[in-house]
Short mmCIF file of C-alpha atoms and ligand atoms in Angstrom, two decimals:
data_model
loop_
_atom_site.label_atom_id
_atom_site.label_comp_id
_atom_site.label_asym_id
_atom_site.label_seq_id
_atom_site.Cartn_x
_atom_site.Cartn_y
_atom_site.Cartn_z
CA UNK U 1 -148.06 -4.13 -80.59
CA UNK U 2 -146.22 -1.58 -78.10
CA UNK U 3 -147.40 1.15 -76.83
CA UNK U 4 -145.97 4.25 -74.87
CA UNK U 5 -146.96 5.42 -71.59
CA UNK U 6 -147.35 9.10 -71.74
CA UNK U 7 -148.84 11.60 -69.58
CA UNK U 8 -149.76 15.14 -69.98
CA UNK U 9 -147.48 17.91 -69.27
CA UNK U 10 -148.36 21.27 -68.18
CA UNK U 11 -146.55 22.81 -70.28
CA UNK U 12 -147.18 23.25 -73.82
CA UNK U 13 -148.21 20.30 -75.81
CA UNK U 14 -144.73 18.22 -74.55
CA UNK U 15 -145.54 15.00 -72.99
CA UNK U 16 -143.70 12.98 -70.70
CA UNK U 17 -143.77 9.35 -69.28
CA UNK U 18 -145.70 8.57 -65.88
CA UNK U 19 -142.85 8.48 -63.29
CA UNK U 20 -144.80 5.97 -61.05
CA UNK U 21 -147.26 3.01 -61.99
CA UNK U 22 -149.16 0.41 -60.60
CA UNK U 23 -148.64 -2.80 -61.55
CA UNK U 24 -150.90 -6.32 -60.40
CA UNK U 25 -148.96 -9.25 -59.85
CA UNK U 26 -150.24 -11.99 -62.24
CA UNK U 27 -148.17 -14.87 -61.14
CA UNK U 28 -145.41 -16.53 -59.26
CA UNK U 29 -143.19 -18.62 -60.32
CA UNK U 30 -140.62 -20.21 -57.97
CA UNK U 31 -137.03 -20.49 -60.40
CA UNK U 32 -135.04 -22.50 -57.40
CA UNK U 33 -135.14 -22.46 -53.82
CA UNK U 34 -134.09 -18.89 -52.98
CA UNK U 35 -135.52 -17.13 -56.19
CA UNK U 36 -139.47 -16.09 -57.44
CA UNK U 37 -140.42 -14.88 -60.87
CA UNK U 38 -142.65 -12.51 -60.40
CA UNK U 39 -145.00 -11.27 -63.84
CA UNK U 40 -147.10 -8.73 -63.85
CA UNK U 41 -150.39 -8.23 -65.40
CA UNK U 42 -150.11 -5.27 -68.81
CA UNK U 43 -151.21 -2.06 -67.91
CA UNK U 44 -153.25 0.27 -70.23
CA UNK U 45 -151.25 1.27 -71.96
CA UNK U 46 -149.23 -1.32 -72.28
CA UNK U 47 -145.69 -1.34 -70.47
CA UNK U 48 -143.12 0.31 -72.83
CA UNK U 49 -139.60 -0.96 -72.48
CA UNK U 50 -136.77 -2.22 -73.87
CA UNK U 51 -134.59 -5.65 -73.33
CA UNK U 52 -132.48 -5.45 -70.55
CA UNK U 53 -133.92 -2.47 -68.30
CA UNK U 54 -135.18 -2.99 -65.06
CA UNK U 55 -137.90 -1.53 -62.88
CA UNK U 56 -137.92 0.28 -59.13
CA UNK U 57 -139.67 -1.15 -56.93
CA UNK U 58 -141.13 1.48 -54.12
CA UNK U 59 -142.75 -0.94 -51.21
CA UNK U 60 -143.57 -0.28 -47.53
CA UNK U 61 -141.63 -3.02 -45.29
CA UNK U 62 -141.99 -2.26 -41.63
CA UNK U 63 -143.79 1.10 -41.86
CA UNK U 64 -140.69 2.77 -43.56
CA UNK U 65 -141.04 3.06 -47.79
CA UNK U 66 -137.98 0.83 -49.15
CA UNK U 67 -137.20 1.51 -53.20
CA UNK U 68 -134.79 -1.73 -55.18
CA UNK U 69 -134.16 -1.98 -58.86
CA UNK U 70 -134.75 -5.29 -60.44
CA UNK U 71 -134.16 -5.93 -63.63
CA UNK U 72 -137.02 -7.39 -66.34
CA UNK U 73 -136.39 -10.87 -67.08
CA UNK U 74 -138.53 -10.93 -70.25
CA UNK U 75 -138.37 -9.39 -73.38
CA UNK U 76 -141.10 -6.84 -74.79
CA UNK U 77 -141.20 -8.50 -77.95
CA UNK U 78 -141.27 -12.18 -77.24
CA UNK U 79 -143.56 -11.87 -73.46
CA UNK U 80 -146.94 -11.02 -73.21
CA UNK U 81 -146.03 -10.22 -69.49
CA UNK U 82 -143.54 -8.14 -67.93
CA UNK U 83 -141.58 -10.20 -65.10
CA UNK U 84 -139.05 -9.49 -62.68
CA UNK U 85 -136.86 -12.53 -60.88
CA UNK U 86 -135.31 -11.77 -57.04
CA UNK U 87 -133.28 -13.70 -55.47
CA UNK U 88 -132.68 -13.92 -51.20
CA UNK U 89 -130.14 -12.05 -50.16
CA UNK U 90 -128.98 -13.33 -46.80
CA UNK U 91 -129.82 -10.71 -44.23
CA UNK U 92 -131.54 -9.01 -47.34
CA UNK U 93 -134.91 -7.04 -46.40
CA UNK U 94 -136.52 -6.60 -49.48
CA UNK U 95 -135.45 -9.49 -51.72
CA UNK U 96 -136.88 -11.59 -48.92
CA UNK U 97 -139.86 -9.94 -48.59
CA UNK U 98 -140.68 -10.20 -52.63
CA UNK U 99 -139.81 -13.84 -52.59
CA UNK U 100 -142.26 -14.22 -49.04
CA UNK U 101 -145.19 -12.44 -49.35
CA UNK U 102 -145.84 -11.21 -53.57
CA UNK U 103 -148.53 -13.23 -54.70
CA UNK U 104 -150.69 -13.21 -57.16
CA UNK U 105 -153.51 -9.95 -56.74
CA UNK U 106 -151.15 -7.93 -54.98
CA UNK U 107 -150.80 -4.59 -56.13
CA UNK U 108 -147.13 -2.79 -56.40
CA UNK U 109 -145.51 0.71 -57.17
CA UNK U 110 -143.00 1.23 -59.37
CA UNK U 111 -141.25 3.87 -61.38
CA UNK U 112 -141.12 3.30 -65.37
CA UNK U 113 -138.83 0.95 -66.83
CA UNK U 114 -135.28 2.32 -67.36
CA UNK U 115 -131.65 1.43 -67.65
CA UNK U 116 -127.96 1.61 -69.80
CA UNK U 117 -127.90 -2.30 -70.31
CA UNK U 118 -129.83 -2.06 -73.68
CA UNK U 119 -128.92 -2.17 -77.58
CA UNK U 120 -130.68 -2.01 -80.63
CA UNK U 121 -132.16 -5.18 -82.16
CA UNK U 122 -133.18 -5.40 -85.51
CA UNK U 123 -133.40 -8.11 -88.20
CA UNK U 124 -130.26 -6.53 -90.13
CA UNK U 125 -127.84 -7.57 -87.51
CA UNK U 126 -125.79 -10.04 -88.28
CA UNK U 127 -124.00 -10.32 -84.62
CA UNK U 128 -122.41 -12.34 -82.34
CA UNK U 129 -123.49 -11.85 -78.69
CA UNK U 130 -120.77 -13.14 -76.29
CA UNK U 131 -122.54 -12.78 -72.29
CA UNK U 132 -121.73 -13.44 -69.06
CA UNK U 133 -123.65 -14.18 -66.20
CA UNK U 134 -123.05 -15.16 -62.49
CA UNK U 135 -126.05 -15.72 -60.72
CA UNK U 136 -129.27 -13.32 -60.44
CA UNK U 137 -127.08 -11.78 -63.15
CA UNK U 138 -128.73 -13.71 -65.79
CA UNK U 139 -131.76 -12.05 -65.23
CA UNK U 140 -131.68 -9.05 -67.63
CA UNK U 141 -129.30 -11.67 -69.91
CA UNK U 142 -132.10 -13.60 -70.09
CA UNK U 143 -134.60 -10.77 -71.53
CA UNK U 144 -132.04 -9.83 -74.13
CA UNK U 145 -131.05 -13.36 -75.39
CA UNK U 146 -135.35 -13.93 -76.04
CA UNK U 147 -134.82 -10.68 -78.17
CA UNK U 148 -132.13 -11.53 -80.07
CA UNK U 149 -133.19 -15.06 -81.27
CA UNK U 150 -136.58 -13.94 -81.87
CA UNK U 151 -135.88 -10.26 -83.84
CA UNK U 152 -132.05 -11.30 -85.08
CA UNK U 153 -132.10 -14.30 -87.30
CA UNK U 154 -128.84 -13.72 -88.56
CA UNK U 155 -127.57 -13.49 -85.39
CA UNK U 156 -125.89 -16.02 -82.53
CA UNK U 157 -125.45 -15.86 -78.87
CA UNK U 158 -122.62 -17.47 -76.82
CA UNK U 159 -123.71 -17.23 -73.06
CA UNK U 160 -121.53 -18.61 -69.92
CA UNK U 161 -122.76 -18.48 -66.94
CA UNK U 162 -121.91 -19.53 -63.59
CA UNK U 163 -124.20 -20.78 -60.80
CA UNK U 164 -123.05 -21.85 -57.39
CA UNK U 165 -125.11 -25.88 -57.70
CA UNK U 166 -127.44 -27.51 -60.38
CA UNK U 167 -130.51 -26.38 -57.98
CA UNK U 168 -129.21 -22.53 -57.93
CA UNK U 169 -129.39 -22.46 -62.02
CA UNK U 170 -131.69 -19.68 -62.63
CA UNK U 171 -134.30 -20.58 -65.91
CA UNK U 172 -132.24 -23.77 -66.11
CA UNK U 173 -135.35 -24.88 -68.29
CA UNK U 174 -136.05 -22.01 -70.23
CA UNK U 175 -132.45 -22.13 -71.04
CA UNK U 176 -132.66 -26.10 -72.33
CA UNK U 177 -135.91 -24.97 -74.13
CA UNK U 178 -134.22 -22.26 -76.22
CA UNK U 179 -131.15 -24.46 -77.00
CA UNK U 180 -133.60 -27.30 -78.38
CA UNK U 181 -135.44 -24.14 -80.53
CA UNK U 182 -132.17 -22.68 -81.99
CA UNK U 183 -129.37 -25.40 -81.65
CA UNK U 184 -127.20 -23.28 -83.88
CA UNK U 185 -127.77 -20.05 -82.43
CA UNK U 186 -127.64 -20.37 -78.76
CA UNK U 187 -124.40 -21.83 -77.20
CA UNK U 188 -124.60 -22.78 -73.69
CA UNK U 189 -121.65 -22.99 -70.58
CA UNK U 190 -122.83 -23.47 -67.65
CA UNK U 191 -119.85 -23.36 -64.71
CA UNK U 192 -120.98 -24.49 -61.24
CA UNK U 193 -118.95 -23.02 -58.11
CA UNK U 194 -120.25 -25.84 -55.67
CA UNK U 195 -121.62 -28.50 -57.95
CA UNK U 196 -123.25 -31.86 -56.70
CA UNK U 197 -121.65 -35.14 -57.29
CA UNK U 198 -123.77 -36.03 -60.37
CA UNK U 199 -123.09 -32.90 -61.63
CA UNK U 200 -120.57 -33.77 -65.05
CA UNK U 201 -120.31 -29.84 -66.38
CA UNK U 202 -117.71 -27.50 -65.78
CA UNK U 203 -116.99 -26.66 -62.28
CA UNK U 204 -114.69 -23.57 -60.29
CA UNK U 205 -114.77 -19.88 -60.12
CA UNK U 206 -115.29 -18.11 -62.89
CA UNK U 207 -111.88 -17.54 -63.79
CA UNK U 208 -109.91 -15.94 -67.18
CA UNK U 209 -108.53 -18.28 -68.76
CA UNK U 210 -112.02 -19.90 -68.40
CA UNK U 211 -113.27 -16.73 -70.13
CA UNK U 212 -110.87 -16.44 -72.79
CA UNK U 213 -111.35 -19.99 -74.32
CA UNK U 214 -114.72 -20.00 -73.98
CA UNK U 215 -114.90 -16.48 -76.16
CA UNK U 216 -111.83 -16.96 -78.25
CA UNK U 217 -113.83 -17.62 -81.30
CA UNK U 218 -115.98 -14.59 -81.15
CA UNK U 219 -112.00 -12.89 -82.05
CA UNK U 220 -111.55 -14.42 -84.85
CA UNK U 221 -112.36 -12.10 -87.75
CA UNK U 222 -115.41 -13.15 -89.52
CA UNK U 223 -118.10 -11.05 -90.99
CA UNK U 224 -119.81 -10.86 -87.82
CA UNK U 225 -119.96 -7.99 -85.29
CA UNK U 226 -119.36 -9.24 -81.98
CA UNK U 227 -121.04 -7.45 -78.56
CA UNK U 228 -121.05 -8.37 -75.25
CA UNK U 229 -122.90 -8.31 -71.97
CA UNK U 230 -121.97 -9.15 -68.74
CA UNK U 231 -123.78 -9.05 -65.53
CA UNK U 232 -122.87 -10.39 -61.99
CA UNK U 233 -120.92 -10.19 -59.02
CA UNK U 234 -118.63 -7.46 -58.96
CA UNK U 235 -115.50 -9.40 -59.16
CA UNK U 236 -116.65 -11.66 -61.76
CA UNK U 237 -117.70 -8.99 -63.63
CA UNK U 238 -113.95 -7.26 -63.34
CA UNK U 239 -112.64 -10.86 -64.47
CA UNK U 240 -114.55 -10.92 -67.55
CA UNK U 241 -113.59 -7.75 -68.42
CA UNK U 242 -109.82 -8.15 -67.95
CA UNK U 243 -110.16 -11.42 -69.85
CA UNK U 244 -112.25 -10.00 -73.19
CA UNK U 245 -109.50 -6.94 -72.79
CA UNK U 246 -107.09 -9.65 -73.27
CA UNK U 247 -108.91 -10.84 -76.01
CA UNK U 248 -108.34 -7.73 -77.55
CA UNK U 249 -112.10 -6.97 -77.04
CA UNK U 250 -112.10 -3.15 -77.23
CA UNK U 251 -114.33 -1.54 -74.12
CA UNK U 252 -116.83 -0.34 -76.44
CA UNK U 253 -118.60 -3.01 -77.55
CA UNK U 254 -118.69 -4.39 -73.77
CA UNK U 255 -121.81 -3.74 -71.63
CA UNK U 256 -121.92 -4.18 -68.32
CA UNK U 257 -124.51 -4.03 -65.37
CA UNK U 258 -123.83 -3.62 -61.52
CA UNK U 259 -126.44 -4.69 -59.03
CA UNK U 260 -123.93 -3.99 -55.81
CA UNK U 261 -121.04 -1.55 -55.16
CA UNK U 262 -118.77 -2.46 -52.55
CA UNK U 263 -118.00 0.67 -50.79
CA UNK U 264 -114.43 1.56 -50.23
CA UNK U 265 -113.60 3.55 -47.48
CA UNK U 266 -113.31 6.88 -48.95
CA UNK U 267 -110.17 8.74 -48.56
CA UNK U 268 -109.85 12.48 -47.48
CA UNK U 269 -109.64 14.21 -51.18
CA UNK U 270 -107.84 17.71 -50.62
CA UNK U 271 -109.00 18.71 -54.59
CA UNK U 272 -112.65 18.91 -53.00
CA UNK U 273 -114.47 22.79 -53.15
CA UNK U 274 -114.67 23.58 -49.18
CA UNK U 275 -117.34 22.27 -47.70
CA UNK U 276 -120.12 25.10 -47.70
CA UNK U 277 -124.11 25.24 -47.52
CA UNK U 278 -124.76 25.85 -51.08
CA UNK U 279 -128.24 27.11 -52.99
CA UNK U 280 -129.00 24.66 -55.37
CA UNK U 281 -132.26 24.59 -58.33
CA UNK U 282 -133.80 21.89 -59.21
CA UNK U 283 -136.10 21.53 -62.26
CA UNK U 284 -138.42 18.50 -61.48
CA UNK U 285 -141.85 18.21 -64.48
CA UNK U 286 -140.94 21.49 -65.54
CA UNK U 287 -140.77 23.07 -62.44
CA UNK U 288 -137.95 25.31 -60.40
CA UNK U 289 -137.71 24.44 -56.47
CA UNK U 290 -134.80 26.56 -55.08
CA UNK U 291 -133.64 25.02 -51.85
CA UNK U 292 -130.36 25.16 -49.88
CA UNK U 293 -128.01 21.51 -49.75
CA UNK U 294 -126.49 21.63 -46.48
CA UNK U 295 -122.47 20.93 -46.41
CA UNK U 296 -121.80 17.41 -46.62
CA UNK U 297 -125.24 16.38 -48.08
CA UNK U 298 -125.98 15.34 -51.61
CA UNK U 299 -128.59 17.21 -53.74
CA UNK U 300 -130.86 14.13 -53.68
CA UNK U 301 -130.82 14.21 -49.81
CA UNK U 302 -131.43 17.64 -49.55
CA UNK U 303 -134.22 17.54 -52.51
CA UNK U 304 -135.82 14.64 -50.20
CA UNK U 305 -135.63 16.68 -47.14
CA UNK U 306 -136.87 19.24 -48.96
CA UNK U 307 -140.48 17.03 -49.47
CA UNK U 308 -139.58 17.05 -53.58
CA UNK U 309 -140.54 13.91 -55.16
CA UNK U 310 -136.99 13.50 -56.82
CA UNK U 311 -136.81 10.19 -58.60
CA UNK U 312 -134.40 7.77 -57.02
CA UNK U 313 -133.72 3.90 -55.89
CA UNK U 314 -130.09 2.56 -55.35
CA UNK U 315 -128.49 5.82 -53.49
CA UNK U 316 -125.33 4.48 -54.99
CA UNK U 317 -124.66 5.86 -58.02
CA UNK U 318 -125.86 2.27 -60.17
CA UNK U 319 -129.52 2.60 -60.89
CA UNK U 320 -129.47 6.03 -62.65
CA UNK U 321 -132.97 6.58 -61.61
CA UNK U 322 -131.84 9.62 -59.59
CA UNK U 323 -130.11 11.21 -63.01
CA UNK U 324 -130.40 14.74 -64.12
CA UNK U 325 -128.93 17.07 -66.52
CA UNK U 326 -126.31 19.90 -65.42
CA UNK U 327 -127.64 23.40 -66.70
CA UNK U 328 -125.62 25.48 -64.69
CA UNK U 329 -122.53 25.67 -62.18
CA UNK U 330 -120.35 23.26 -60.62
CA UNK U 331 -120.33 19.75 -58.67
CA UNK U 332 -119.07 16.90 -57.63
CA UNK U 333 -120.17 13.85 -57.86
CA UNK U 334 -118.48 10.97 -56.26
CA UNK U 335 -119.90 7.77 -58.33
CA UNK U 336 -120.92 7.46 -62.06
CA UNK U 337 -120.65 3.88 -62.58
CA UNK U 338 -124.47 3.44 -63.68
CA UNK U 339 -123.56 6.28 -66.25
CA UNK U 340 -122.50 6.27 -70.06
CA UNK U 341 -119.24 8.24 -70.91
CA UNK U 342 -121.50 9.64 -73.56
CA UNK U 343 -124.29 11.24 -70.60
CA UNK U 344 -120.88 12.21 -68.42
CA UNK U 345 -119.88 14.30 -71.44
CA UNK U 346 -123.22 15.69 -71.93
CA UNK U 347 -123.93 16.95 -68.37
CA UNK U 348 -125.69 14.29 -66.81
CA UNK U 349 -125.54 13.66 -62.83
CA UNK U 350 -126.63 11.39 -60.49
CA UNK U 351 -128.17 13.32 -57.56
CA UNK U 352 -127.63 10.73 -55.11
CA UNK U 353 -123.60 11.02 -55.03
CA UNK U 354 -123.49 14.71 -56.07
CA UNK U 355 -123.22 17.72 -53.90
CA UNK U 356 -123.23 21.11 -55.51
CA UNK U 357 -119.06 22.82 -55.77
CA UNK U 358 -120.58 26.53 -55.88
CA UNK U 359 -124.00 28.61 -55.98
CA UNK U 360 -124.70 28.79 -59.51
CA UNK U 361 -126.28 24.90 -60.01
CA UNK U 362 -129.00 24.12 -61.80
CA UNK U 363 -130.27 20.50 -62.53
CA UNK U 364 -132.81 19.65 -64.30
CA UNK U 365 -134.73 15.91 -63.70
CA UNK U 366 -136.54 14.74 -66.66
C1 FAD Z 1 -129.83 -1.87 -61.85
C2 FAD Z 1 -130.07 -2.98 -60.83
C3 FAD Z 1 -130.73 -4.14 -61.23
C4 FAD Z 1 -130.93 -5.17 -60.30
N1 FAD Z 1 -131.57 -6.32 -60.71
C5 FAD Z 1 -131.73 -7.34 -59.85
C6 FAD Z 1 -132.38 -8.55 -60.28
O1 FAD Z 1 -132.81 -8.69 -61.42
N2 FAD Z 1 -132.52 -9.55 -59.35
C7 FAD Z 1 -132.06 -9.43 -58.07
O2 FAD Z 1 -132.25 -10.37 -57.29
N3 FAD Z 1 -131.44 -8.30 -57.64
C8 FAD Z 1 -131.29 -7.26 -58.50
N4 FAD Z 1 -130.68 -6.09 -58.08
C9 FAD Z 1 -130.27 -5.97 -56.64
C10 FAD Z 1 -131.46 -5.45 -55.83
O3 FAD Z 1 -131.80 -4.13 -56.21
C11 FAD Z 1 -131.18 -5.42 -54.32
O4 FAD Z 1 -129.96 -4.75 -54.10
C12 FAD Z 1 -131.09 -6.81 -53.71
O5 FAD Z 1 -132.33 -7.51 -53.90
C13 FAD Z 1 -130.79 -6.72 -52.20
O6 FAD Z 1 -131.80 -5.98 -51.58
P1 FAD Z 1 -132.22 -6.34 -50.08
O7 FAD Z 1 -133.17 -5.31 -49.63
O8 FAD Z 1 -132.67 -7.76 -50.02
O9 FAD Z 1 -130.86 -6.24 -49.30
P2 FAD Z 1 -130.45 -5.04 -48.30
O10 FAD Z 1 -131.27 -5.18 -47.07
O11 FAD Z 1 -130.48 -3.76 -49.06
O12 FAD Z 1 -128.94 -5.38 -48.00
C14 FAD Z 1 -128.51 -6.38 -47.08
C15 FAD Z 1 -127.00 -6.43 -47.07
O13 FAD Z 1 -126.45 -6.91 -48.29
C16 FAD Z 1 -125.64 -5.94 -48.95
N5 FAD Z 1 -126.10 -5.99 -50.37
C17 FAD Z 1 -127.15 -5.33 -50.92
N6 FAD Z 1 -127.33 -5.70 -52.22
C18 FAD Z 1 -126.38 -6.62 -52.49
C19 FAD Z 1 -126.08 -7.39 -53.65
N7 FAD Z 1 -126.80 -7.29 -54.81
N8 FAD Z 1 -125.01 -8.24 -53.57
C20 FAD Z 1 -124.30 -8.38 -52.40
N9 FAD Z 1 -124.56 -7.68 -51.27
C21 FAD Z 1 -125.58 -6.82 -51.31
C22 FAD Z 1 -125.96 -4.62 -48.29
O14 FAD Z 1 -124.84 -3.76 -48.27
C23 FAD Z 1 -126.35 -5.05 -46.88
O15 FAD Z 1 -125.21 -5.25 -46.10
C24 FAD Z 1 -130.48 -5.04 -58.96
C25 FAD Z 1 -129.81 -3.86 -58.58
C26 FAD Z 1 -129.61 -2.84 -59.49
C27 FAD Z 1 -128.89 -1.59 -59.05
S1 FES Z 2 -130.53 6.55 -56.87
FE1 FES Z 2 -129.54 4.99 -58.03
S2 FES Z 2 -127.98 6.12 -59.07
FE2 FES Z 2 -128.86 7.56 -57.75
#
């Protein structure tokens, strides 16, 4: 059974999800050298959400609070456990931290579940999953293929994935394990960038041609509605998308997630509103907080400044946590990756890489 997490509102007899929770680690798992499972106990109620989304993580490294996204590697219909799996990053502070010092008993904040990688999943569909994954990109991958073999039976699931050695394959077990349970349902590529010298798979960079064969069947026409996912680094993640355009894969049924954004240098934009101290409102659990956004800053910056409890995690425009709804005015906002075209048309913003264009806005922050 699921349940929903809801909390009281002040107003009226709406209700609205707890922003924060505490969650007990339950156990550790170590995956491969440089990565750590990490499940959590349930809370009461139960955590709600749905294949694919991931949790913030708000810890206090070094006396400073530090906030990362990581996705939920298990699927609320298949785990009795939510779990998360971080891998080092070299030079990384808090992905080394998690896979140092989380152990079992600890106790950890984070903001409810929540995230654009998701579908629906019923027994009706009759699909064909195509995914990619390069590394910690399997992770949410690896929630949503436990979904789909479990609620979909009509369904099958073509996953590649790329690893830099044998060691470095994330749920390399897990993965054999399903493939034994559902032989015709789960196909399996593994590609290894650095493989060993007993290693006998496929080996290289990820590249498209690599791509293309591996998905050409999913083309053919057959009564089956094909959908993708794909989730890595950045430049694999353009690859697959070139090569499933050149499949004649149309965009839509192509889902993608971003963990990193390489930031370009930006250039001088001469379209940009002058750059003026603005008033801006913000509507945060049904309530307005007028404060100025000094030139240059970003409405989450100011909000922060400001001592409002604004939802956020990446600052980079991926995680969405930050996201609000336009009610008024004008502004611009410099990165939407982590949003739909569907919330860009209907007035959504990301307050981390917006800054109000005149005096009039008005956001308001579910
Ligand atoms: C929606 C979402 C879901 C995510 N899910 C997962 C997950 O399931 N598992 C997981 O391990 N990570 C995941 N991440 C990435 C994670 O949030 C952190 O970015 C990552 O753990 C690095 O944090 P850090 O504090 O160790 O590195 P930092 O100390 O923040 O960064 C160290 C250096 O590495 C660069 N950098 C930061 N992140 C990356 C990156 N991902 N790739 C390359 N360079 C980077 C920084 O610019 C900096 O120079 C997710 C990110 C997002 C936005
Ligand atoms: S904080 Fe992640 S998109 Fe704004």
């Amino acid at each position: 059974m699921r349940f929903n997490l809801f909390k009281k509102k002040n107003t009226g007899s709406e209700k609205k999800e707890a922003t924060y929770l505490t969650l007990r680690i339950r156990e550790t798992v170590r995956e491969t050298p440089d990565t750590l499972t990490v499940y959590f106990e349930q809370p009461e109620p139960f955590l709600d959400y749905k294949p694919g989304q991931f949790l913030t993580l708000i810890l206090e490294i070094e006396g400073k609070q530090e906030r990362r996204s990581y996705s939920l590697c298990t699927s609320p219909f298949v785990d009795p456990f939510p779990g998360i799996t971080v891998k080092r990053l070299k030079g990384g502070l808090v992905s080394n931290h998690i896979n140092e010092h989380f152990h079992p008993g600890k106790r950890v904040t984070v903001m409810r579940p929540i995230g654009n990688f998701v579908s629906d999943y019923h027994s009706q569909n009759k699909r064909l999953y195509g995914m990619v994954a390069g590394g910690s990109g399997i992770t949410p991958i690896m929630g949503i293929i436990k979904t789909v073999l479990v609620n979909e039976p009509q369904s099958g699931i073509h996953l590649l994935y790329c690893s830099r050695s044998e060691e470095m394959i994330i749920f390399k077990d897990a993965i054999e394990n399903l493939q034994e349970k559902y032989p015709n349902r789960l196909r399996v590529w593994h590609q290894l960038s650095q493989p060993g010298p007993a290693w006998g798979g496929a080996c290289g960079r990820m590249d498209k041609e690599t791509i293309k064969s591996f998905f050409s069947d999913l083309t053919q026409p057959r009564e089956f509605d094909p959908k993708f996912f794909v989730c890595g680094p950045e430049g694999m993640m353009a690859t697959a998308k070139t090569a499933l355009g050149e499949l004649g894969i149309s965009e839509q049924t192509i889902l993608s997630e971003s963990f990193y954004l390489e930031k370009e240098a930006s250039e001088p934009n001469d379209d940009l509103p002058e750059l003026l101290s603005r008033p801006v409102t913000i509507v945060l659990e049904g309530e307005e907080h007028a404060f100025e956004v000094e030139a240059g800053k970003t409405i989450l910056e100011a909000g922060l400044e400001e001592g409002l409890d604004m939802p956020y995690s990446c600052q980079s425009g991926l995680c969405t946590a930050c996201r609000g709804k336009l009610l008024s005015g004008e502004v611009s906002m410099s990165e939407d990756a982590g949003l739909s075209e569907k919330e860009i048309a209907e007035g959504f913003i990301l307050c981390c890489s917006t800054k109000p264009a005149n005096s009039e806005v008005k956001v308001n922050i579910e």
